[in-house]
């Protein structure tokens, strides 16, 4: 018997103000972000939202991460510790900067912990890239303390954790630089785009150079490019669309938290299900809602949910990120050079990286693409569908 698909309200992050701003930008005859009023405002207001001194926008989350990493000017061969489950955008910029990604395990909350980072820390470590996976706020303050003790850098990849509190501050403000993607699926979006925040004047200045070809504009004679860089500039249209969302963002987060609590209550105690407990000490902003199913039943439950047309991704990225990328798995990088792994210790490989916590999580997860536009009734219906699937498959 065919199952009627569940109709879920579509997300519409772009309101009338975005349209108005776009019209203003178009009417101005210039969409370049160089001295563009919308991009300047976006950078200023984004930084102010988080209480940071500087905001630097770039054309994607990956671009903003690359911009942040490049601004650190770490020596090639330096190791950077990254959580084992993340988007490729956290990892690829490291390789382009000649750095060696080293992966740490996650705990049962899908968080990065001081203990798991310490387990892979070496004298070659120059930075930690903290991933706030699915909007759960990992131990930013503990990892900042560790970074300071070791004299290394803490970067926070908040692509999945916009406006996510930990203690009195938002994640992204604990690190030397906080990085946010505005890709279509993120809490705040311009289709593509990203913003980095920092309190460090020098890092901000280098990031501004890097995303603008390294160009120090306004020099009197020949052009000056004091930093190696790329063109990762955002355009005014993207900034025009992103800007109004700073005002709606807190509502987006609180609505997602509300819906997650509702779904938690529905899933509590179901056979084969565990409810995700985000890292302690922080609030989760639910970039998605991870349903955790006993590994032996996960695929069968996912197939059931798929029959109802639920927007899901079983296993999220499917494997620890270093197994997804041939650049790490097979060290296929620049030609046949193997760079930057030629700078790593003899015999370096990702083949035997032990991340049992991350693997266990990947085997359990069904990502449900929950968002703020869904209604209480829709979430209740999703909960009932999950309950039905678990009764059928597990019990
Ligand atoms: C989305 C995302 C990125 C990359 O962002 P893009 O804007 O898609 O380039 C990086 N890291 C994490 C954790 C992400 O979720």
PDB file of N, CA, C and O in Angstrom, residues 120-185:
ATOM      1  N   UNK A 120      45.227  13.694  20.530  1.00  0.00           N
ATOM      2  CA  UNK A 120      45.899  13.759  19.225  1.00  0.00           C
ATOM      3  C   UNK A 120      46.806  14.990  19.100  1.00  0.00           C
ATOM      4  O   UNK A 120      47.351  15.270  18.033  1.00  0.00           O
ATOM      5  N   UNK A 121      46.965  15.707  20.193  1.00  0.00           N
ATOM      6  CA  UNK A 121      47.796  16.908  20.192  1.00  0.00           C
ATOM      7  C   UNK A 121      49.275  16.522  20.184  1.00  0.00           C
ATOM      8  O   UNK A 121      49.674  15.611  20.896  1.00  0.00           O
ATOM      9  N   UNK A 122      50.066  17.170  19.338  1.00  0.00           N
ATOM     10  CA  UNK A 122      51.503  16.897  19.318  1.00  0.00           C
ATOM     11  C   UNK A 122      52.257  18.221  19.351  1.00  0.00           C
ATOM     12  O   UNK A 122      51.654  19.293  19.328  1.00  0.00           O
ATOM     13  N   UNK A 123      53.586  18.134  19.336  1.00  0.00           N
ATOM     14  CA  UNK A 123      54.385  19.372  19.292  1.00  0.00           C
ATOM     15  C   UNK A 123      54.269  20.053  17.922  1.00  0.00           C
ATOM     16  O   UNK A 123      54.684  21.181  17.747  1.00  0.00           O
ATOM     17  N   UNK A 124      53.653  19.366  16.952  1.00  0.00           N
ATOM     18  CA  UNK A 124      53.449  19.966  15.624  1.00  0.00           C
ATOM     19  C   UNK A 124      52.087  20.661  15.497  1.00  0.00           C
ATOM     20  O   UNK A 124      51.810  21.278  14.486  1.00  0.00           O
ATOM     21  N   UNK A 125      51.239  20.530  16.537  1.00  0.00           N
ATOM     22  CA  UNK A 125      49.895  21.139  16.459  1.00  0.00           C
ATOM     23  C   UNK A 125      50.001  22.664  16.531  1.00  0.00           C
ATOM     24  O   UNK A 125      50.617  23.196  17.444  1.00  0.00           O
ATOM     25  N   UNK A 126      49.362  23.340  15.580  1.00  0.00           N
ATOM     26  CA  UNK A 126      49.373  24.803  15.582  1.00  0.00           C
ATOM     27  C   UNK A 126      48.000  25.405  15.836  1.00  0.00           C
ATOM     28  O   UNK A 126      47.890  26.590  16.171  1.00  0.00           O
ATOM     29  N   UNK A 127      46.966  24.596  15.645  1.00  0.00           N
ATOM     30  CA  UNK A 127      45.609  25.126  15.822  1.00  0.00           C
ATOM     31  C   UNK A 127      44.623  23.987  16.053  1.00  0.00           C
ATOM     32  O   UNK A 127      44.878  22.832  15.699  1.00  0.00           O
ATOM     33  N   UNK A 128      43.504  24.355  16.650  1.00  0.00           N
ATOM     34  CA  UNK A 128      42.373  23.444  16.817  1.00  0.00           C
ATOM     35  C   UNK A 128      41.211  24.062  16.045  1.00  0.00           C
ATOM     36  O   UNK A 128      40.941  25.258  16.199  1.00  0.00           O
ATOM     37  N   UNK A 129      40.569  23.256  15.199  1.00  0.00           N
ATOM     38  CA  UNK A 129      39.351  23.720  14.516  1.00  0.00           C
ATOM     39  C   UNK A 129      38.170  23.026  15.177  1.00  0.00           C
ATOM     40  O   UNK A 129      37.947  21.828  14.973  1.00  0.00           O
ATOM     41  N   UNK A 130      37.459  23.781  15.991  1.00  0.00           N
ATOM     42  CA  UNK A 130      36.341  23.233  16.758  1.00  0.00           C
ATOM     43  C   UNK A 130      35.084  23.245  15.893  1.00  0.00           C
ATOM     44  O   UNK A 130      34.676  24.296  15.403  1.00  0.00           O
ATOM     45  N   UNK A 131      34.487  22.080  15.716  1.00  0.00           N
ATOM     46  CA  UNK A 131      33.249  21.971  14.935  1.00  0.00           C
ATOM     47  C   UNK A 131      32.073  21.874  15.910  1.00  0.00           C
ATOM     48  O   UNK A 131      31.994  20.914  16.684  1.00  0.00           O
ATOM     49  N   UNK A 132      31.171  22.807  15.843  1.00  0.00           N
ATOM     50  CA  UNK A 132      29.961  22.731  16.680  1.00  0.00           C
ATOM     51  C   UNK A 132      28.901  21.988  15.876  1.00  0.00           C
ATOM     52  O   UNK A 132      28.012  22.586  15.275  1.00  0.00           O
ATOM     53  N   UNK A 133      29.024  20.660  15.886  1.00  0.00           N
ATOM     54  CA  UNK A 133      28.242  19.813  14.988  1.00  0.00           C
ATOM     55  C   UNK A 133      26.741  19.891  15.279  1.00  0.00           C
ATOM     56  O   UNK A 133      26.316  19.767  16.436  1.00  0.00           O
ATOM     57  N   UNK A 134      25.962  20.051  14.222  1.00  0.00           N
ATOM     58  CA  UNK A 134      24.495  20.078  14.263  1.00  0.00           C
ATOM     59  C   UNK A 134      23.946  21.218  15.137  1.00  0.00           C
ATOM     60  O   UNK A 134      22.773  21.228  15.494  1.00  0.00           O
ATOM     61  N   UNK A 135      24.832  22.145  15.529  1.00  0.00           N
ATOM     62  CA  UNK A 135      24.384  23.246  16.373  1.00  0.00           C
ATOM     63  C   UNK A 135      24.520  22.980  17.859  1.00  0.00           C
ATOM     64  O   UNK A 135      24.081  23.781  18.676  1.00  0.00           O
ATOM     65  N   UNK A 136      25.129  21.859  18.218  1.00  0.00           N
ATOM     66  CA  UNK A 136      25.449  21.605  19.626  1.00  0.00           C
ATOM     67  C   UNK A 136      26.718  22.379  19.976  1.00  0.00           C
ATOM     68  O   UNK A 136      27.667  22.360  19.210  1.00  0.00           O
ATOM     69  N   UNK A 137      26.707  23.065  21.114  1.00  0.00           N
ATOM     70  CA  UNK A 137      27.857  23.898  21.480  1.00  0.00           C
ATOM     71  C   UNK A 137      28.870  23.071  22.250  1.00  0.00           C
ATOM     72  O   UNK A 137      28.667  22.743  23.414  1.00  0.00           O
ATOM     73  N   UNK A 138      29.970  22.711  21.583  1.00  0.00           N
ATOM     74  CA  UNK A 138      31.034  21.953  22.248  1.00  0.00           C
ATOM     75  C   UNK A 138      31.732  22.840  23.281  1.00  0.00           C
ATOM     76  O   UNK A 138      31.447  24.027  23.397  1.00  0.00           O
ATOM     77  N   UNK A 139      32.689  22.245  23.970  1.00  0.00           N
ATOM     78  CA  UNK A 139      33.354  22.893  25.109  1.00  0.00           C
ATOM     79  C   UNK A 139      34.324  23.988  24.646  1.00  0.00           C
ATOM     80  O   UNK A 139      35.544  23.845  24.742  1.00  0.00           O
ATOM     81  N   UNK A 140      33.780  25.100  24.191  1.00  0.00           N
ATOM     82  CA  UNK A 140      34.612  26.203  23.682  1.00  0.00           C
ATOM     83  C   UNK A 140      35.573  26.734  24.734  1.00  0.00           C
ATOM     84  O   UNK A 140      36.743  27.003  24.441  1.00  0.00           O
ATOM     85  N   UNK A 141      35.060  26.902  25.962  1.00  0.00           N
ATOM     86  CA  UNK A 141      35.930  27.556  26.958  1.00  0.00           C
ATOM     87  C   UNK A 141      37.057  26.615  27.386  1.00  0.00           C
ATOM     88  O   UNK A 141      38.182  27.046  27.588  1.00  0.00           O
ATOM     89  N   UNK A 142      36.752  25.317  27.489  1.00  0.00           N
ATOM     90  CA  UNK A 142      37.795  24.350  27.839  1.00  0.00           C
ATOM     91  C   UNK A 142      38.847  24.274  26.747  1.00  0.00           C
ATOM     92  O   UNK A 142      40.056  24.217  27.026  1.00  0.00           O
ATOM     93  N   UNK A 143      38.408  24.300  25.501  1.00  0.00           N
ATOM     94  CA  UNK A 143      39.352  24.197  24.388  1.00  0.00           C
ATOM     95  C   UNK A 143      40.136  25.500  24.226  1.00  0.00           C
ATOM     96  O   UNK A 143      41.307  25.479  23.834  1.00  0.00           O
ATOM     97  N   UNK A 144      39.537  26.644  24.552  1.00  0.00           N
ATOM     98  CA  UNK A 144      40.298  27.901  24.500  1.00  0.00           C
ATOM     99  C   UNK A 144      41.396  27.901  25.574  1.00  0.00           C
ATOM    100  O   UNK A 144      42.524  28.324  25.340  1.00  0.00           O
ATOM    101  N   UNK A 145      41.028  27.357  26.745  1.00  0.00           N
ATOM    102  CA  UNK A 145      42.021  27.262  27.830  1.00  0.00           C
ATOM    103  C   UNK A 145      43.186  26.376  27.385  1.00  0.00           C
ATOM    104  O   UNK A 145      44.353  26.740  27.557  1.00  0.00           O
ATOM    105  N   UNK A 146      42.839  25.235  26.792  1.00  0.00           N
ATOM    106  CA  UNK A 146      43.879  24.317  26.309  1.00  0.00           C
ATOM    107  C   UNK A 146      44.751  25.007  25.259  1.00  0.00           C
ATOM    108  O   UNK A 146      45.984  24.917  25.297  1.00  0.00           O
ATOM    109  N   UNK A 147      44.120  25.698  24.317  1.00  0.00           N
ATOM    110  CA  UNK A 147      44.869  26.388  23.256  1.00  0.00           C
ATOM    111  C   UNK A 147      45.816  27.420  23.864  1.00  0.00           C
ATOM    112  O   UNK A 147      46.987  27.522  23.468  1.00  0.00           O
ATOM    113  N   UNK A 148      45.317  28.169  24.839  1.00  0.00           N
ATOM    114  CA  UNK A 148      46.154  29.206  25.464  1.00  0.00           C
ATOM    115  C   UNK A 148      47.330  28.582  26.213  1.00  0.00           C
ATOM    116  O   UNK A 148      48.450  29.081  26.147  1.00  0.00           O
ATOM    117  N   UNK A 149      47.065  27.481  26.923  1.00  0.00           N
ATOM    118  CA  UNK A 149      48.150  26.787  27.644  1.00  0.00           C
ATOM    119  C   UNK A 149      49.244  26.345  26.686  1.00  0.00           C
ATOM    120  O   UNK A 149      50.419  26.378  27.001  1.00  0.00           O
ATOM    121  N   UNK A 150      48.823  25.900  25.488  1.00  0.00           N
ATOM    122  CA  UNK A 150      49.792  25.382  24.515  1.00  0.00           C
ATOM    123  C   UNK A 150      50.329  26.458  23.586  1.00  0.00           C
ATOM    124  O   UNK A 150      51.156  26.171  22.721  1.00  0.00           O
ATOM    125  N   UNK A 151      49.794  27.660  23.683  1.00  0.00           N
ATOM    126  CA  UNK A 151      50.224  28.734  22.788  1.00  0.00           C
ATOM    127  C   UNK A 151      49.814  28.481  21.346  1.00  0.00           C
ATOM    128  O   UNK A 151      50.543  28.821  20.408  1.00  0.00           O
ATOM    129  N   UNK A 152      48.653  27.867  21.147  1.00  0.00           N
ATOM    130  CA  UNK A 152      48.166  27.606  19.791  1.00  0.00           C
ATOM    131  C   UNK A 152      46.830  28.323  19.583  1.00  0.00           C
ATOM    132  O   UNK A 152      46.301  28.957  20.484  1.00  0.00           O
ATOM    133  N   UNK A 153      46.306  28.199  18.373  1.00  0.00           N
ATOM    134  CA  UNK A 153      45.120  28.953  17.958  1.00  0.00           C
ATOM    135  C   UNK A 153      43.867  28.079  18.103  1.00  0.00           C
ATOM    136  O   UNK A 153      43.905  26.883  17.809  1.00  0.00           O
ATOM    137  N   UNK A 154      42.768  28.696  18.522  1.00  0.00           N
ATOM    138  CA  UNK A 154      41.465  28.025  18.464  1.00  0.00           C
ATOM    139  C   UNK A 154      40.607  28.707  17.405  1.00  0.00           C
ATOM    140  O   UNK A 154      40.337  29.910  17.488  1.00  0.00           O
ATOM    141  N   UNK A 155      40.214  27.923  16.391  1.00  0.00           N
ATOM    142  CA  UNK A 155      39.244  28.372  15.394  1.00  0.00           C
ATOM    143  C   UNK A 155      37.932  27.671  15.703  1.00  0.00           C
ATOM    144  O   UNK A 155      37.929  26.480  16.023  1.00  0.00           O
ATOM    145  N   UNK A 156      36.819  28.392  15.598  1.00  0.00           N
ATOM    146  CA  UNK A 156      35.513  27.754  15.806  1.00  0.00           C
ATOM    147  C   UNK A 156      34.727  27.778  14.511  1.00  0.00           C
ATOM    148  O   UNK A 156      34.389  28.847  13.995  1.00  0.00           O
ATOM    149  N   UNK A 157      34.425  26.592  13.987  1.00  0.00           N
ATOM    150  CA  UNK A 157      33.578  26.472  12.802  1.00  0.00           C
ATOM    151  C   UNK A 157      32.128  26.419  13.288  1.00  0.00           C
ATOM    152  O   UNK A 157      31.648  25.386  13.749  1.00  0.00           O
ATOM    153  N   UNK A 158      31.473  27.566  13.182  1.00  0.00           N
ATOM    154  CA  UNK A 158      30.086  27.720  13.669  1.00  0.00           C
ATOM    155  C   UNK A 158      29.103  27.689  12.509  1.00  0.00           C
ATOM    156  O   UNK A 158      27.997  28.229  12.617  1.00  0.00           O
ATOM    157  N   UNK A 159      29.493  27.048  11.414  1.00  0.00           N
ATOM    158  CA  UNK A 159      28.617  26.984  10.240  1.00  0.00           C
ATOM    159  C   UNK A 159      27.265  26.390  10.581  1.00  0.00           C
ATOM    160  O   UNK A 159      26.253  26.752   9.993  1.00  0.00           O
ATOM    161  N   UNK A 160      27.247  25.463  11.541  1.00  0.00           N
ATOM    162  CA  UNK A 160      25.999  24.806  11.943  1.00  0.00           C
ATOM    163  C   UNK A 160      25.509  25.341  13.281  1.00  0.00           C
ATOM    164  O   UNK A 160      24.592  24.767  13.879  1.00  0.00           O
ATOM    165  N   UNK A 161      26.123  26.415  13.761  1.00  0.00           N
ATOM    166  CA  UNK A 161      25.818  26.882  15.126  1.00  0.00           C
ATOM    167  C   UNK A 161      25.767  28.405  15.200  1.00  0.00           C
ATOM    168  O   UNK A 161      26.426  29.022  16.031  1.00  0.00           O
ATOM    169  N   UNK A 162      24.943  28.997  14.332  1.00  0.00           N
ATOM    170  CA  UNK A 162      24.713  30.441  14.444  1.00  0.00           C
ATOM    171  C   UNK A 162      23.973  30.723  15.754  1.00  0.00           C
ATOM    172  O   UNK A 162      23.121  29.932  16.175  1.00  0.00           O
ATOM    173  N   UNK A 163      24.294  31.860  16.362  1.00  0.00           N
ATOM    174  CA  UNK A 163      23.561  32.359  17.547  1.00  0.00           C
ATOM    175  C   UNK A 163      23.334  31.270  18.593  1.00  0.00           C
ATOM    176  O   UNK A 163      22.242  31.108  19.126  1.00  0.00           O
ATOM    177  N   UNK A 164      24.366  30.509  18.880  1.00  0.00           N
ATOM    178  CA  UNK A 164      24.278  29.384  19.812  1.00  0.00           C
ATOM    179  C   UNK A 164      25.055  29.722  21.078  1.00  0.00           C
ATOM    180  O   UNK A 164      26.262  29.926  21.027  1.00  0.00           O
ATOM    181  N   UNK A 165      24.340  29.815  22.176  1.00  0.00           N
ATOM    182  CA  UNK A 165      24.966  30.276  23.410  1.00  0.00           C
ATOM    183  C   UNK A 165      25.708  29.174  24.144  1.00  0.00           C
ATOM    184  O   UNK A 165      25.291  28.025  24.162  1.00  0.00           O
ATOM    185  N   UNK A 166      26.780  29.600  24.767  1.00  0.00           N
ATOM    186  CA  UNK A 166      27.485  28.754  25.712  1.00  0.00           C
ATOM    187  C   UNK A 166      27.886  29.683  26.853  1.00  0.00           C
ATOM    188  O   UNK A 166      28.620  30.634  26.625  1.00  0.00           O
ATOM    189  N   UNK A 167      27.360  29.457  28.061  1.00  0.00           N
ATOM    190  CA  UNK A 167      27.565  30.432  29.141  1.00  0.00           C
ATOM    191  C   UNK A 167      26.960  31.769  28.719  1.00  0.00           C
ATOM    192  O   UNK A 167      25.871  31.819  28.151  1.00  0.00           O
ATOM    193  N   UNK A 168      27.699  32.836  28.972  1.00  0.00           N
ATOM    194  CA  UNK A 168      27.179  34.172  28.687  1.00  0.00           C
ATOM    195  C   UNK A 168      27.442  34.603  27.246  1.00  0.00           C
ATOM    196  O   UNK A 168      27.032  35.695  26.858  1.00  0.00           O
ATOM    197  N   UNK A 169      28.158  33.787  26.474  1.00  0.00           N
ATOM    198  CA  UNK A 169      28.566  34.227  25.134  1.00  0.00           C
ATOM    199  C   UNK A 169      28.108  33.241  24.079  1.00  0.00           C
ATOM    200  O   UNK A 169      27.737  32.107  24.374  1.00  0.00           O
ATOM    201  N   UNK A 170      28.163  33.676  22.849  1.00  0.00           N
ATOM    202  CA  UNK A 170      27.868  32.799  21.724  1.00  0.00           C
ATOM    203  C   UNK A 170      29.128  32.017  21.351  1.00  0.00           C
ATOM    204  O   UNK A 170      30.248  32.548  21.452  1.00  0.00           O
ATOM    205  N   UNK A 171      28.950  30.794  20.867  1.00  0.00           N
ATOM    206  CA  UNK A 171      30.093  30.093  20.303  1.00  0.00           C
ATOM    207  C   UNK A 171      30.537  30.882  19.065  1.00  0.00           C
ATOM    208  O   UNK A 171      29.723  31.511  18.387  1.00  0.00           O
ATOM    209  N   UNK A 172      31.820  30.859  18.841  1.00  0.00           N
ATOM    210  CA  UNK A 172      32.396  31.693  17.788  1.00  0.00           C
ATOM    211  C   UNK A 172      33.172  32.864  18.377  1.00  0.00           C
ATOM    212  O   UNK A 172      34.020  33.451  17.718  1.00  0.00           O
ATOM    213  N   UNK A 173      32.838  33.178  19.670  1.00  0.00           N
ATOM    214  CA  UNK A 173      33.557  34.287  20.328  1.00  0.00           C
ATOM    215  C   UNK A 173      34.622  33.766  21.292  1.00  0.00           C
ATOM    216  O   UNK A 173      35.379  34.539  21.843  1.00  0.00           O
ATOM    217  N   UNK A 174      34.662  32.449  21.492  1.00  0.00           N
ATOM    218  CA  UNK A 174      35.681  31.868  22.373  1.00  0.00           C
ATOM    219  C   UNK A 174      36.998  31.684  21.630  1.00  0.00           C
ATOM    220  O   UNK A 174      38.069  31.788  22.200  1.00  0.00           O
ATOM    221  N   UNK A 175      36.905  31.404  20.351  1.00  0.00           N
ATOM    222  CA  UNK A 175      38.104  31.165  19.548  1.00  0.00           C
ATOM    223  C   UNK A 175      38.760  32.465  19.123  1.00  0.00           C
ATOM    224  O   UNK A 175      38.192  33.546  19.266  1.00  0.00           O
ATOM    225  N   UNK A 176      39.982  32.355  18.569  1.00  0.00           N
ATOM    226  CA  UNK A 176      40.642  33.532  17.999  1.00  0.00           C
ATOM    227  C   UNK A 176      39.835  34.055  16.815  1.00  0.00           C
ATOM    228  O   UNK A 176      39.774  35.258  16.580  1.00  0.00           O
ATOM    229  N   UNK A 177      39.237  33.114  16.070  1.00  0.00           N
ATOM    230  CA  UNK A 177      38.335  33.481  14.974  1.00  0.00           C
ATOM    231  C   UNK A 177      37.132  32.522  15.028  1.00  0.00           C
ATOM    232  O   UNK A 177      37.292  31.321  15.246  1.00  0.00           O
ATOM    233  N   UNK A 178      35.931  33.072  14.832  1.00  0.00           N
ATOM    234  CA  UNK A 178      34.721  32.261  14.667  1.00  0.00           C
ATOM    235  C   UNK A 178      34.270  32.370  13.228  1.00  0.00           C
ATOM    236  O   UNK A 178      34.321  33.447  12.637  1.00  0.00           O
ATOM    237  N   UNK A 179      33.852  31.258  12.636  1.00  0.00           N
ATOM    238  CA  UNK A 179      33.550  31.229  11.205  1.00  0.00           C
ATOM    239  C   UNK A 179      32.142  30.679  10.987  1.00  0.00           C
ATOM    240  O   UNK A 179      31.788  29.647  11.547  1.00  0.00           O
ATOM    241  N   UNK A 180      31.374  31.382  10.164  1.00  0.00           N
ATOM    242  CA  UNK A 180      29.962  31.043   9.937  1.00  0.00           C
ATOM    243  C   UNK A 180      29.690  30.923   8.450  1.00  0.00           C
ATOM    244  O   UNK A 180      30.013  31.832   7.686  1.00  0.00           O
ATOM    245  N   UNK A 181      29.066  29.839   8.038  1.00  0.00           N
ATOM    246  CA  UNK A 181      28.619  29.677   6.647  1.00  0.00           C
ATOM    247  C   UNK A 181      27.210  30.253   6.512  1.00  0.00           C
ATOM    248  O   UNK A 181      26.397  30.140   7.423  1.00  0.00           O
ATOM    249  N   UNK A 182      26.949  30.843   5.369  1.00  0.00           N
ATOM    250  CA  UNK A 182      25.574  31.269   5.049  1.00  0.00           C
ATOM    251  C   UNK A 182      25.062  30.519   3.818  1.00  0.00           C
ATOM    252  O   UNK A 182      24.287  31.040   3.028  1.00  0.00           O
ATOM    253  N   UNK A 183      25.521  29.285   3.660  1.00  0.00           N
ATOM    254  CA  UNK A 183      25.033  28.405   2.595  1.00  0.00           C
ATOM    255  C   UNK A 183      23.524  28.186   2.820  1.00  0.00           C
ATOM    256  O   UNK A 183      22.998  28.403   3.905  1.00  0.00           O
ATOM    257  N   UNK A 184      22.837  27.772   1.789  1.00  0.00           N
ATOM    258  CA  UNK A 184      21.375  27.713   1.792  1.00  0.00           C
ATOM    259  C   UNK A 184      20.776  27.036   3.039  1.00  0.00           C
ATOM    260  O   UNK A 184      19.760  27.466   3.553  1.00  0.00           O
ATOM    261  N   UNK A 185      21.386  25.958   3.512  1.00  0.00           N
ATOM    262  CA  UNK A 185      20.772  25.191   4.604  1.00  0.00           C
ATOM    263  C   UNK A 185      21.045  25.790   5.983  1.00  0.00           C
ATOM    264  O   UNK A 185      20.489  25.309   6.980  1.00  0.00           O
TER     265      UNK A 185
END
